[in-house]
Coordinates of C-alpha atoms in Angstrom, one line a residue:
Chain A
M22 CA 43.9 -21.8 -26.0
T23 CA 41.9 -23.7 -23.5
G24 CA 39.7 -20.8 -22.5
Y25 CA 41.2 -20.8 -19.0
E26 CA 43.5 -17.8 -19.3
G27 CA 42.3 -14.5 -18.0
A28 CA 40.4 -16.5 -15.4
D29 CA 41.7 -14.5 -12.4
L30 CA 40.1 -11.3 -13.5
A31 CA 36.8 -13.0 -14.3
I32 CA 36.8 -14.9 -10.9
A33 CA 37.5 -11.7 -9.0
L34 CA 34.7 -9.9 -10.9
I35 CA 32.3 -12.9 -10.3
N36 CA 33.0 -12.9 -6.6
V37 CA 32.4 -9.2 -6.4
I38 CA 29.1 -9.4 -8.3
L39 CA 27.9 -12.4 -6.4
L40 CA 28.6 -10.6 -3.1
G41 CA 26.7 -7.6 -4.4
L42 CA 23.7 -9.7 -5.4
L43 CA 23.7 -11.2 -1.9
F44 CA 23.8 -7.7 -0.4
V45 CA 20.8 -6.5 -2.5
V46 CA 18.8 -9.7 -1.6
A47 CA 19.5 -9.2 2.1
I48 CA 18.4 -5.6 2.0
A49 CA 15.3 -6.5 0.2
I50 CA 14.5 -9.3 2.7
A51 CA 14.9 -6.8 5.5
R52 CA 12.6 -4.2 3.9
M53 CA 9.8 -6.4 2.6
R54 CA 6.6 -7.1 4.5
S55 CA 5.0 -10.0 2.4
L56 CA 6.2 -13.2 4.0
F57 CA 5.8 -15.2 0.9
A58 CA 8.1 -12.9 -1.0
I59 CA 10.6 -13.2 1.9
V60 CA 10.6 -17.0 1.7
M61 CA 11.2 -16.8 -2.1
L62 CA 14.0 -14.4 -1.6
S63 CA 15.6 -16.4 1.1
G64 CA 15.6 -19.4 -1.3
I65 CA 17.3 -17.1 -3.9
Y66 CA 19.7 -16.0 -1.2
S67 CA 20.8 -19.5 -0.4
L68 CA 21.1 -20.4 -4.2
I69 CA 23.4 -17.4 -4.8
S70 CA 25.5 -18.0 -1.7
A71 CA 25.9 -21.6 -2.7
T72 CA 27.1 -20.5 -6.1
W73 CA 29.5 -18.2 -4.3
F74 CA 30.8 -21.1 -2.2
V75 CA 31.5 -22.9 -5.5
A76 CA 33.4 -19.9 -6.7
L77 CA 35.5 -20.2 -3.5
D78 CA 36.3 -23.9 -4.0
A79 CA 34.2 -24.9 -1.0
V80 CA 32.3 -27.6 -2.9
D81 CA 31.1 -29.5 0.1
V82 CA 29.6 -26.5 1.8
A83 CA 27.9 -25.6 -1.5
F84 CA 26.4 -29.1 -1.6
T85 CA 25.0 -28.6 1.9
E86 CA 23.7 -25.1 1.2
A87 CA 22.0 -26.2 -1.9
A88 CA 20.2 -29.1 -0.3
V89 CA 19.3 -27.5 3.0
G90 CA 19.0 -23.8 2.1
A91 CA 17.3 -24.0 -1.2
G92 CA 15.4 -27.3 -0.7
I93 CA 14.3 -28.1 2.9
S94 CA 14.3 -24.7 4.5
T95 CA 12.0 -23.3 1.8
A96 CA 9.5 -26.0 2.4
L97 CA 9.8 -25.6 6.2
L98 CA 9.3 -21.8 6.0
L99 CA 6.2 -22.3 3.8
G100 CA 4.9 -24.8 6.3
A101 CA 5.5 -22.3 9.1
M102 CA 3.8 -19.6 7.0
L103 CA 0.7 -21.8 7.2
L104 CA 0.4 -21.2 10.9
T105 CA 0.8 -17.5 10.8
S106 CA -0.5 -14.5 8.9
R107 CA 0.8 -13.5 5.4
T108 CA 2.4 -10.3 6.1
A109 CA 4.9 -9.1 8.8
K110 CA 3.9 -6.3 11.2
P111 CA 5.4 -3.0 10.2
E112 CA 8.2 -1.9 12.6
K113 CA 8.5 1.4 14.2
R114 CA 11.6 3.4 13.1
S115 CA 12.8 3.9 16.6
T116 CA 12.8 0.2 17.5
A117 CA 14.6 -0.6 14.3
I118 CA 17.7 1.2 15.5
V119 CA 18.6 -1.5 18.1
P120 CA 19.0 -4.4 15.7
L121 CA 21.0 -2.1 13.4
L122 CA 23.4 -1.4 16.3
V123 CA 23.7 -5.1 17.1
V124 CA 24.5 -5.9 13.5
I125 CA 27.1 -3.2 13.2
A126 CA 28.7 -4.4 16.5
V127 CA 28.8 -8.0 15.4
G128 CA 30.2 -7.0 12.0
C129 CA 33.0 -5.0 13.6
M130 CA 33.9 -7.9 15.8
L131 CA 34.0 -10.3 12.8
V132 CA 36.1 -8.0 10.8
Y133 CA 38.4 -7.7 13.8
A134 CA 38.6 -11.5 14.1
T135 CA 39.6 -11.9 10.4
I136 CA 42.9 -10.1 11.2
D137 CA 44.0 -13.1 13.2
L138 CA 43.2 -15.6 10.4
P139 CA 46.2 -17.1 8.6
A140 CA 46.7 -15.9 5.0
F141 CA 44.9 -17.7 2.2
G142 CA 46.9 -20.8 1.3
D143 CA 49.4 -20.4 4.1
P144 CA 51.3 -23.7 4.4
D145 CA 52.0 -23.0 8.2
S146 CA 48.4 -22.4 9.1
P147 CA 46.8 -24.7 11.7
A148 CA 44.5 -26.3 9.1
N149 CA 47.6 -27.4 7.0
T150 CA 49.9 -28.6 9.8
Y151 CA 48.2 -30.8 12.3
V152 CA 45.6 -33.5 11.7
G153 CA 44.5 -32.2 8.3
T154 CA 47.6 -33.3 6.5
A155 CA 47.4 -36.7 8.3
Y156 CA 43.9 -37.2 7.0
I157 CA 44.9 -36.2 3.5
E158 CA 47.9 -38.6 3.5
R159 CA 46.3 -41.6 5.2
T160 CA 42.8 -41.7 3.7
P161 CA 43.6 -43.6 0.5
Q162 CA 45.3 -46.4 2.4
D163 CA 43.1 -46.4 5.5
I164 CA 39.6 -46.3 3.9
G165 CA 39.9 -45.9 0.1
V166 CA 37.0 -43.5 -0.3
P167 CA 37.9 -40.8 -2.9
N168 CA 36.2 -37.9 -1.0
I169 CA 38.2 -37.1 2.1
V170 CA 35.4 -35.2 3.8
T171 CA 33.3 -38.3 3.6
A172 CA 36.2 -40.3 5.2
V173 CA 36.6 -37.8 8.0
L174 CA 32.9 -37.6 8.8
A175 CA 31.9 -41.3 8.5
S176 CA 35.0 -43.0 9.7
Y177 CA 37.7 -40.9 11.6
R178 CA 34.9 -39.1 13.5
G179 CA 32.2 -41.7 13.1
F180 CA 30.9 -41.4 16.7
D181 CA 30.9 -37.7 16.5
T182 CA 28.8 -37.9 13.3
L183 CA 26.4 -40.4 14.9
G184 CA 25.7 -38.0 17.7
E185 CA 25.1 -35.2 15.2
V186 CA 22.7 -37.3 13.2
G187 CA 20.9 -38.1 16.4
V188 CA 20.6 -34.4 17.2
V189 CA 19.5 -33.5 13.6
F190 CA 16.9 -36.3 13.7
A191 CA 15.5 -35.1 16.9
A192 CA 15.3 -31.5 15.6
A193 CA 13.6 -32.6 12.4
L194 CA 11.0 -34.7 14.4
A195 CA 10.3 -31.7 16.6
V196 CA 9.9 -29.3 13.6
I197 CA 7.6 -31.8 11.9
L198 CA 5.5 -32.2 15.0
L199 CA 5.3 -28.5 15.5
L200 CA 4.3 -27.7 11.9
G201 CA 2.0 -30.7 11.8
F202 CA 2.6 -32.1 8.4
G203 CA 0.6 -35.2 9.4
E204 CA -3.1 -35.9 9.7
R205 CA -3.7 -33.4 12.5
S206 CA -2.9 -30.6 10.1
L207 CA -5.4 -32.0 7.6
S208 CA -8.4 -31.5 9.8
A209 CA -7.1 -28.2 11.0
T210 CA -6.6 -26.8 7.4
I211 CA -9.9 -28.1 6.1
G212 CA -11.7 -26.6 9.1
R213 CA -10.0 -23.3 8.5
K214 CA -10.8 -23.3 4.8
D215 CA -14.5 -23.9 5.5
K216 CA -14.7 -20.9 7.7
G217 CA -13.2 -18.4 5.3
G218 CA -11.2 -19.2 2.1
R219 CA -8.5 -16.9 1.1
G220 CA -8.1 -16.2 -2.7
Chain B
M26 CA 43.8 -37.4 -41.9
S27 CA 45.8 -36.2 -38.8
E28 CA 45.8 -32.7 -40.2
I29 CA 42.1 -32.6 -40.2
L30 CA 42.1 -34.0 -36.7
N31 CA 44.5 -31.2 -35.7
V32 CA 42.3 -28.6 -37.1
I33 CA 39.3 -30.0 -35.3
M34 CA 41.3 -30.1 -32.0
T35 CA 42.3 -26.5 -32.3
I36 CA 38.8 -25.3 -33.3
K37 CA 37.0 -27.3 -30.7
P38 CA 37.7 -25.2 -27.6
I39 CA 37.1 -22.0 -29.5
L40 CA 33.8 -23.3 -30.8
G41 CA 32.8 -24.5 -27.4
A42 CA 33.6 -21.2 -25.7
L43 CA 31.6 -19.4 -28.4
L44 CA 28.6 -21.6 -27.9
C45 CA 28.8 -21.0 -24.2
L46 CA 28.8 -17.3 -24.9
I47 CA 25.8 -17.6 -27.3
G48 CA 23.9 -19.6 -24.7
A49 CA 24.6 -17.0 -22.0
G50 CA 23.6 -14.2 -24.5
L51 CA 20.2 -16.1 -25.1
A52 CA 19.7 -16.3 -21.3
V53 CA 20.1 -12.5 -21.0
I54 CA 17.6 -12.1 -23.9
G55 CA 15.1 -14.4 -22.2
T56 CA 15.5 -12.5 -19.0
V57 CA 14.9 -9.1 -20.8
G58 CA 11.8 -10.7 -22.1
V59 CA 10.7 -11.7 -18.6
L60 CA 11.2 -8.1 -17.5
R61 CA 9.4 -6.6 -20.4
F62 CA 6.3 -8.8 -21.0
P63 CA 3.0 -7.5 -19.7
D64 CA 1.6 -10.4 -17.7
F65 CA 2.5 -13.6 -16.0
Y66 CA 1.6 -16.1 -18.8
T67 CA 3.6 -14.2 -21.4
R68 CA 6.6 -14.0 -19.1
L69 CA 6.4 -17.8 -18.8
H70 CA 7.1 -18.0 -22.6
A71 CA 10.1 -15.7 -22.3
A72 CA 11.5 -17.8 -19.5
S73 CA 11.1 -21.0 -21.5
V74 CA 13.7 -19.6 -24.0
T75 CA 16.2 -19.9 -21.3
D76 CA 15.1 -23.3 -20.3
T77 CA 15.3 -24.8 -23.7
G78 CA 17.5 -22.9 -26.2
A79 CA 20.0 -21.3 -23.9
A80 CA 20.5 -24.4 -21.8
T81 CA 20.9 -26.7 -24.8
I82 CA 23.5 -24.4 -26.6
A83 CA 25.4 -23.7 -23.4
I84 CA 25.6 -27.4 -22.5
V85 CA 26.7 -28.3 -26.0
G86 CA 29.4 -25.7 -25.7
M87 CA 30.5 -27.1 -22.4
A88 CA 30.6 -30.6 -23.8
L89 CA 33.0 -29.4 -26.5
L90 CA 35.3 -28.0 -23.8
A91 CA 35.0 -31.1 -21.6
P92 CA 38.4 -32.9 -21.0
S93 CA 36.8 -36.4 -20.4
W94 CA 33.8 -38.5 -21.2
L95 CA 32.7 -38.5 -17.6
I96 CA 32.1 -34.8 -17.8
V97 CA 30.2 -35.2 -21.0
F98 CA 28.0 -37.8 -19.3
K99 CA 27.3 -35.5 -16.5
L100 CA 26.4 -32.7 -18.9
A101 CA 24.1 -35.0 -20.7
A102 CA 22.5 -35.9 -17.3
I103 CA 22.0 -32.2 -16.6
W104 CA 20.4 -31.6 -20.0
L105 CA 18.1 -34.6 -19.6
F106 CA 17.0 -33.4 -16.1
L107 CA 16.4 -29.8 -17.4
F108 CA 14.3 -31.1 -20.3
L109 CA 12.3 -33.5 -18.2
T110 CA 11.7 -31.2 -15.3
G111 CA 11.5 -27.8 -17.0
P112 CA 8.2 -28.2 -18.8
T113 CA 6.6 -30.0 -15.7
G114 CA 7.6 -27.0 -13.6
S115 CA 6.2 -24.4 -16.0
H116 CA 3.0 -26.4 -16.5
A117 CA 2.6 -26.7 -12.8
L118 CA 3.1 -22.9 -12.5
A119 CA 0.7 -22.0 -15.3
N120 CA -1.9 -24.5 -13.9
A121 CA -1.6 -23.2 -10.4
A122 CA -2.0 -19.6 -11.7
H123 CA -5.0 -20.6 -13.9
T124 CA -6.7 -22.5 -11.1
A125 CA -6.2 -19.6 -8.7
G126 CA -8.1 -17.4 -11.3
L127 CA -5.3 -15.2 -12.7
Q128 CA -6.6 -13.9 -15.9
P129 CA -4.2 -13.7 -18.9
V130 CA -3.9 -10.6 -21.1
I131 CA -5.4 -11.5 -24.4
G132 CA -5.1 -9.7 -27.8
R133 CA -2.5 -7.7 -29.6
Q134 CA -0.1 -5.7 -27.4
R135 CA 1.5 -2.6 -28.5
D136 CA 3.4 0.0 -26.5
R137 CA 1.9 -1.1 -23.2
A138 CA 5.2 -2.0 -21.6
G139 CA 5.1 0.5 -18.8
E140 CA 1.7 -0.4 -17.8
S141 CA 1.4 -3.1 -15.1
D142 CA -2.2 -4.2 -14.7
S143 CA -2.0 -6.9 -12.1
E144 CA -2.2 -6.7 -8.4
E145 CA -0.9 -8.8 -5.5
A146 CA -2.9 -12.0 -5.6
S147 CA -2.2 -13.2 -2.1
Chain C
M26 CA 35.8 -15.9 -23.8
I27 CA 34.2 -18.3 -21.4
G28 CA 34.8 -15.9 -18.6
A29 CA 32.7 -13.4 -20.6
A30 CA 29.9 -16.2 -20.8
A31 CA 30.0 -16.5 -17.0
I32 CA 29.8 -12.7 -16.6
A33 CA 26.8 -12.6 -19.0
L34 CA 25.1 -15.3 -17.1
I35 CA 25.6 -13.3 -13.9
V36 CA 24.0 -10.4 -15.6
A37 CA 21.0 -12.5 -16.5
I38 CA 20.8 -13.7 -12.9
A39 CA 20.8 -10.1 -11.7
L40 CA 18.1 -9.1 -14.1
M41 CA 16.0 -12.0 -13.1
L42 CA 16.5 -10.9 -9.5
I43 CA 14.7 -7.6 -10.4
R44 CA 11.7 -9.6 -11.5
A45 CA 11.7 -11.6 -8.2
L46 CA 11.9 -8.4 -6.2
R47 CA 9.1 -6.5 -8.2
G48 CA 6.6 -9.3 -8.3
P49 CA 3.8 -8.3 -8.7
T50 CA 2.0 -11.6 -8.3
L51 CA 3.4 -14.5 -6.3
Y52 CA 3.5 -16.7 -9.5
D53 CA 5.9 -14.1 -11.0
R54 CA 8.1 -14.7 -8.0
V55 CA 8.0 -18.4 -8.2
L56 CA 8.7 -18.2 -12.0
A57 CA 11.7 -15.9 -11.2
V58 CA 13.0 -18.4 -8.6
N59 CA 12.6 -21.3 -11.0
S60 CA 14.2 -19.5 -14.0
L61 CA 17.0 -18.3 -11.7
G62 CA 17.7 -21.9 -10.7
T63 CA 18.1 -23.0 -14.3
K64 CA 20.5 -20.0 -14.8
I65 CA 22.5 -21.0 -11.8
V66 CA 22.7 -24.6 -12.9
L67 CA 24.3 -23.3 -16.2
F68 CA 26.5 -20.8 -14.3
I69 CA 27.9 -23.4 -12.0
G70 CA 28.7 -25.5 -15.0
I71 CA 30.4 -22.7 -16.8
L72 CA 32.1 -21.7 -13.5
G73 CA 33.7 -25.1 -13.3
F74 CA 35.2 -24.6 -16.8
V75 CA 36.4 -21.1 -15.9
L76 CA 38.2 -22.5 -12.7
G77 CA 39.6 -25.3 -14.7
R78 CA 37.8 -27.9 -12.5
P79 CA 34.8 -29.3 -14.4
D80 CA 34.2 -31.8 -11.5
F81 CA 31.9 -29.2 -10.0
L82 CA 29.2 -30.4 -12.3
D83 CA 28.0 -32.7 -9.6
I84 CA 26.6 -29.7 -7.9
A85 CA 24.9 -28.6 -11.0
V86 CA 23.2 -32.0 -11.3
L87 CA 22.1 -31.6 -7.7
Y88 CA 20.7 -28.1 -8.3
A89 CA 18.8 -29.2 -11.4
L90 CA 17.0 -31.7 -9.2
I91 CA 16.5 -29.6 -6.2
N92 CA 15.2 -26.6 -8.3
F93 CA 12.5 -28.8 -9.7
V94 CA 11.4 -30.3 -6.3
S95 CA 11.3 -26.9 -4.6
T96 CA 9.2 -25.5 -7.4
I97 CA 6.7 -28.3 -7.2
A98 CA 6.7 -28.0 -3.4
I99 CA 5.9 -24.3 -3.4
L100 CA 3.2 -24.7 -6.0
K101 CA 1.6 -27.7 -4.2
F102 CA 1.6 -25.5 -1.1
F103 CA -0.2 -22.7 -2.9
R104 CA -2.8 -25.0 -4.5
Y105 CA -3.7 -26.9 -1.5
R106 CA -2.5 -24.6 1.3
S107 CA -0.8 -27.7 2.8
F108 CA 1.7 -30.4 1.9
Q109 CA -0.5 -33.2 3.0
V110 CA -4.1 -32.4 1.9
P111 CA -4.1 -33.5 -1.8
L112 CA -3.1 -37.2 -1.2
M113 CA -5.4 -37.5 1.8
R114 CA -8.4 -35.8 0.1
R115 CA -8.0 -37.9 -3.0
T116 CA -8.2 -41.2 -1.1
V117 CA -11.1 -39.9 0.8
A118 CA -12.8 -38.9 -2.4
R119 CA -12.1 -42.3 -3.9
Q120 CA -13.7 -44.1 -1.0
T121 CA -16.9 -42.1 -1.0
Q122 CA -17.5 -41.1 -4.6
P123 CA -15.5 -42.6 -7.5
E124 CA -15.9 -39.6 -9.8
G125 CA -15.1 -36.8 -7.4
D126 CA -11.8 -35.3 -7.8
D127 CA -12.5 -31.7 -7.8
V128 CA -9.1 -30.4 -7.0
Chain D
M6 CA 10.2 -58.4 -13.8
G7 CA 11.6 -57.0 -17.1
Y8 CA 10.8 -53.5 -15.8
F9 CA 12.9 -54.1 -12.7
L10 CA 15.8 -55.2 -14.8
G11 CA 15.5 -52.1 -17.0
L12 CA 15.4 -49.9 -13.9
I13 CA 18.5 -51.7 -12.5
V14 CA 20.4 -51.2 -15.7
V15 CA 19.6 -47.5 -16.0
L16 CA 20.4 -46.8 -12.3
G17 CA 23.6 -48.6 -12.6
A18 CA 24.6 -46.6 -15.7
L19 CA 23.7 -43.5 -13.9
W20 CA 25.8 -44.4 -10.9
L21 CA 28.8 -45.3 -13.0
G22 CA 28.5 -42.2 -15.1
L23 CA 28.3 -39.9 -12.1
S24 CA 31.1 -41.5 -10.1
G25 CA 33.5 -43.0 -12.7
M26 CA 35.1 -45.2 -10.0
F27 CA 35.6 -48.9 -10.3
K28 CA 37.1 -50.0 -6.9
P29 CA 35.5 -53.0 -5.3
L30 CA 34.5 -51.2 -2.1
L31 CA 32.6 -48.4 -4.0
L32 CA 31.0 -50.9 -6.3
T33 CA 29.6 -52.8 -3.4
L34 CA 28.2 -49.5 -2.0
S35 CA 26.7 -48.7 -5.4
V36 CA 25.0 -52.1 -5.5
I37 CA 23.5 -51.4 -2.0
S38 CA 22.2 -48.0 -3.0
I39 CA 20.7 -49.3 -6.3
L40 CA 18.9 -52.0 -4.3
I41 CA 17.6 -49.5 -1.8
S42 CA 16.3 -47.4 -4.7
I43 CA 14.6 -50.4 -6.3
L44 CA 12.9 -51.3 -3.1
L45 CA 11.6 -47.8 -2.6
A46 CA 10.3 -47.7 -6.2
A47 CA 8.6 -51.0 -5.7
R48 CA 7.0 -49.8 -2.5
L49 CA 5.8 -46.7 -4.4
N50 CA 4.2 -48.9 -7.1
T51 CA 5.9 -46.9 -9.8
V52 CA 7.5 -49.9 -11.6
D53 CA 5.1 -50.5 -14.5
R54 CA 4.8 -49.9 -18.2
E55 CA 4.5 -46.2 -17.9
G56 CA 7.0 -45.7 -15.1
V57 CA 9.6 -47.7 -16.9
P58 CA 8.9 -47.2 -20.7
Y59 CA 12.2 -48.7 -21.9
A60 CA 10.4 -51.0 -24.5
R61 CA 9.8 -48.0 -26.7
T62 CA 13.2 -46.2 -26.2
P63 CA 14.0 -46.0 -29.9
N64 CA 10.6 -44.4 -30.7
L65 CA 11.0 -41.9 -27.9
F66 CA 14.5 -41.0 -29.0
L67 CA 13.4 -40.4 -32.6
Y68 CA 10.5 -38.3 -31.3
W69 CA 13.0 -36.4 -29.1
G70 CA 15.3 -35.6 -32.0
W71 CA 12.4 -34.2 -34.0
L72 CA 11.3 -32.2 -30.9
V73 CA 14.7 -30.6 -30.3
I74 CA 14.8 -29.3 -34.0
E75 CA 11.2 -28.0 -33.5
I76 CA 12.1 -26.2 -30.3
F77 CA 15.0 -24.4 -32.0
K78 CA 12.7 -23.3 -34.8
A79 CA 10.2 -22.0 -32.3
N80 CA 12.8 -20.1 -30.4
W81 CA 13.3 -17.5 -33.0
P82 CA 9.9 -15.6 -32.9
V83 CA 10.1 -15.5 -29.1
I84 CA 13.6 -14.1 -29.1
R85 CA 12.7 -11.5 -31.6
A86 CA 9.6 -10.5 -29.5
C87 CA 11.9 -10.2 -26.5
V88 CA 14.3 -7.8 -28.1
S89 CA 12.1 -5.9 -30.6
A90 CA 11.6 -2.2 -29.8
D91 CA 7.8 -2.2 -29.7
L92 CA 6.2 -5.1 -27.8
D93 CA 4.7 -7.0 -30.8
I94 CA 2.9 -10.0 -29.2
N95 CA -0.6 -11.3 -29.5
P96 CA -1.3 -13.7 -26.6
A97 CA -4.3 -16.1 -26.7
L98 CA -5.8 -19.0 -25.1
V99 CA -6.6 -21.9 -27.4
K100 CA -8.2 -25.3 -26.9
V101 CA -6.4 -28.3 -28.6
K102 CA -7.8 -31.7 -29.0
T103 CA -5.4 -34.7 -28.8
R104 CA -5.7 -38.3 -30.0
C105 CA -3.4 -39.6 -27.3
E106 CA -5.0 -42.0 -24.8
S107 CA -2.5 -43.2 -22.2
D108 CA -1.2 -41.0 -19.5
L109 CA 2.4 -41.3 -20.9
A110 CA 1.4 -40.1 -24.4
K111 CA -0.6 -37.3 -23.0
T112 CA 2.2 -36.2 -20.7
I113 CA 4.6 -36.3 -23.6
F114 CA 2.3 -34.2 -25.8
A115 CA 1.6 -31.7 -23.1
N116 CA 5.3 -31.4 -22.2
S117 CA 6.2 -31.0 -25.7
I118 CA 3.8 -28.1 -26.1
T119 CA 5.2 -26.5 -22.9
L120 CA 8.8 -27.1 -24.0
T121 CA 8.3 -25.4 -27.3
P122 CA 8.8 -21.6 -26.6
G123 CA 5.7 -19.6 -27.4
T124 CA 3.2 -22.1 -26.1
V125 CA 2.4 -23.5 -22.6
T126 CA -0.1 -26.1 -21.6
V127 CA -2.3 -24.5 -18.9
E128 CA -4.7 -27.4 -18.2
V129 CA -5.4 -31.0 -19.3
E130 CA -8.9 -32.2 -19.2
G131 CA -9.6 -35.6 -20.8
D132 CA -8.5 -35.3 -24.4
K133 CA -8.6 -31.5 -24.5
L134 CA -5.7 -29.3 -23.6
L135 CA -5.9 -25.6 -22.8
V136 CA -2.9 -23.9 -24.3
H137 CA -1.7 -20.3 -23.8
A138 CA 0.2 -19.1 -26.8
L139 CA 2.4 -15.9 -27.2
F140 CA 1.2 -15.5 -30.9
E141 CA -2.3 -16.3 -31.8
E142 CA -1.6 -16.7 -35.5
S143 CA 1.0 -19.5 -34.8
A144 CA -1.4 -21.4 -32.4
T145 CA -4.1 -22.6 -34.9
P146 CA -5.3 -26.1 -34.2
D147 CA -3.5 -27.4 -37.3
A148 CA -0.1 -26.3 -35.8
F149 CA -0.4 -29.0 -33.2
T150 CA -1.6 -31.9 -35.3
E151 CA 1.9 -33.1 -36.4
M152 CA 3.2 -33.0 -32.8
D153 CA 0.1 -34.8 -31.6
E154 CA 0.5 -37.5 -34.3
R155 CA 4.2 -38.0 -33.5
S156 CA 3.8 -38.2 -29.7
W157 CA 0.9 -40.6 -30.2
R158 CA 3.1 -42.7 -32.4
A159 CA 6.1 -42.5 -30.0
A160 CA 4.2 -43.5 -26.8
D161 CA 1.1 -45.4 -27.8
G162 CA 1.8 -46.5 -31.4
R163 CA 1.1 -50.0 -32.4
Q164 CA 0.5 -51.3 -28.9
A165 CA -2.3 -49.1 -28.1
G166 CA -4.9 -51.6 -29.1
K167 CA -3.2 -54.6 -27.4
T168 CA -2.6 -53.4 -23.9
T169 CA -5.4 -52.2 -21.6
Q170 CA -4.8 -48.8 -20.2
V171 CA -4.7 -48.5 -16.4
K172 CA -5.6 -45.0 -15.5
A173 CA -3.7 -43.9 -12.5

């Protein structure tokens, strides 16, 4: 009696419920007009999807989703909200049809693409036959870091990661300059506050 | 002596799972409170049941299930973080609401559950 | 039994989602996000035990910290309408008048 | 200097507890990360008596033990209010006076009030705290005196007279 038996049913149920919650949150985000509520809900969305990644054994993706989705992107979206109004413009029903069609088309394409994916846990899949196994076998001798993802990112593909870090740094710099977290925003906000304070 | 140890070792996982279940039940109760209470400040109290009681009981239950001391240490770290950051977060929340001028509902409440008396503050 | 605990926590998360969707004030929403974060920390911990891999607790630790930081960031934003003003204004206030800290 | 040493010990314990690895390469990396953390803390000027209160650790742990029991006792009425059929609550705002002086002691007292279900500190001004309580009858000023006394003893205690307080 370790408490682990019957886990399969529980995990299946958990996956279904988490996906259902994600669906509900996505619908709510699409329907809401208050931008603040949308920012909060997108934070909740990334929290729940990170939990779902944990349930799917993708721990590293869950780490990233938690740090970026729930942490930084909430702050950035709030900063962006400073520069705009507080509510979204209501959409006409006729124009809302086009995004719906696009979403349905992309969804159909994705479902079609999943047919070509190898089965879950297939030993002959590309991920398990080529360079992946080599990394798993050689990392303990080559580098000695317990986390293989870290070894791949920081050593085997070190230059690739360096370039990525450069791109991300440039992007972060651009976002910060655009949102103006520095002194320029200070004078701007104080000036705006003096004109008409919102409650 | 070893018999007592045996009994403890068989009881431990059951007790741990039971405590986890109790903690989860407390979390549900706290959430029900958050849904039912009439205004923001009272909801804060209901949420603090989850932050303290449910978290502590569930973490103790998980510690009883843990296979190694490393896990117990991590659980202790989580508990410490929750206990240090939880009240700071709720105080910041209450303080921000109070500073913004959100008035609390004062006085005895009976059968007013369906009545929502606050409007969008933004 | 521990699977049942995980399901119960998911039910709690779903109920808290209702509060986040309904509002009505923005503080209710922040409270819902914060409380949801605490529940998700517990849920990830229990999920690790359900899956038989308690090493997932690292993510729970990360969540406990991120949850706090994001709550504080949101509230700071709502009190001062910016992430930068409070620090700056306080230093300005100190230089001009030692008593003045009206925020 | 002692504060830095305490911080290093705690950070090292945290690192070992979270990783559980003892290979030389990883230990070197841990030392580097701890040094970076210390440097950042020093730059932020947070390494002082209140940022690193390890000298009074036993006091704080005693207080913490008492507080956990108190929290569990306070959980019952709130849980009952959550599930009872008719909503039987009586929220109120009360003012509480504290004898705590240092920021650390005040923080501990206010956070203890917030941690206890049924009461939340809304505002701290000088030595007065504005507290929102779920039940007015349980939030009389006497209800907080023991907690006040204990948190004062845990954080300020005997040294309150000796050290001069630096208000941040």
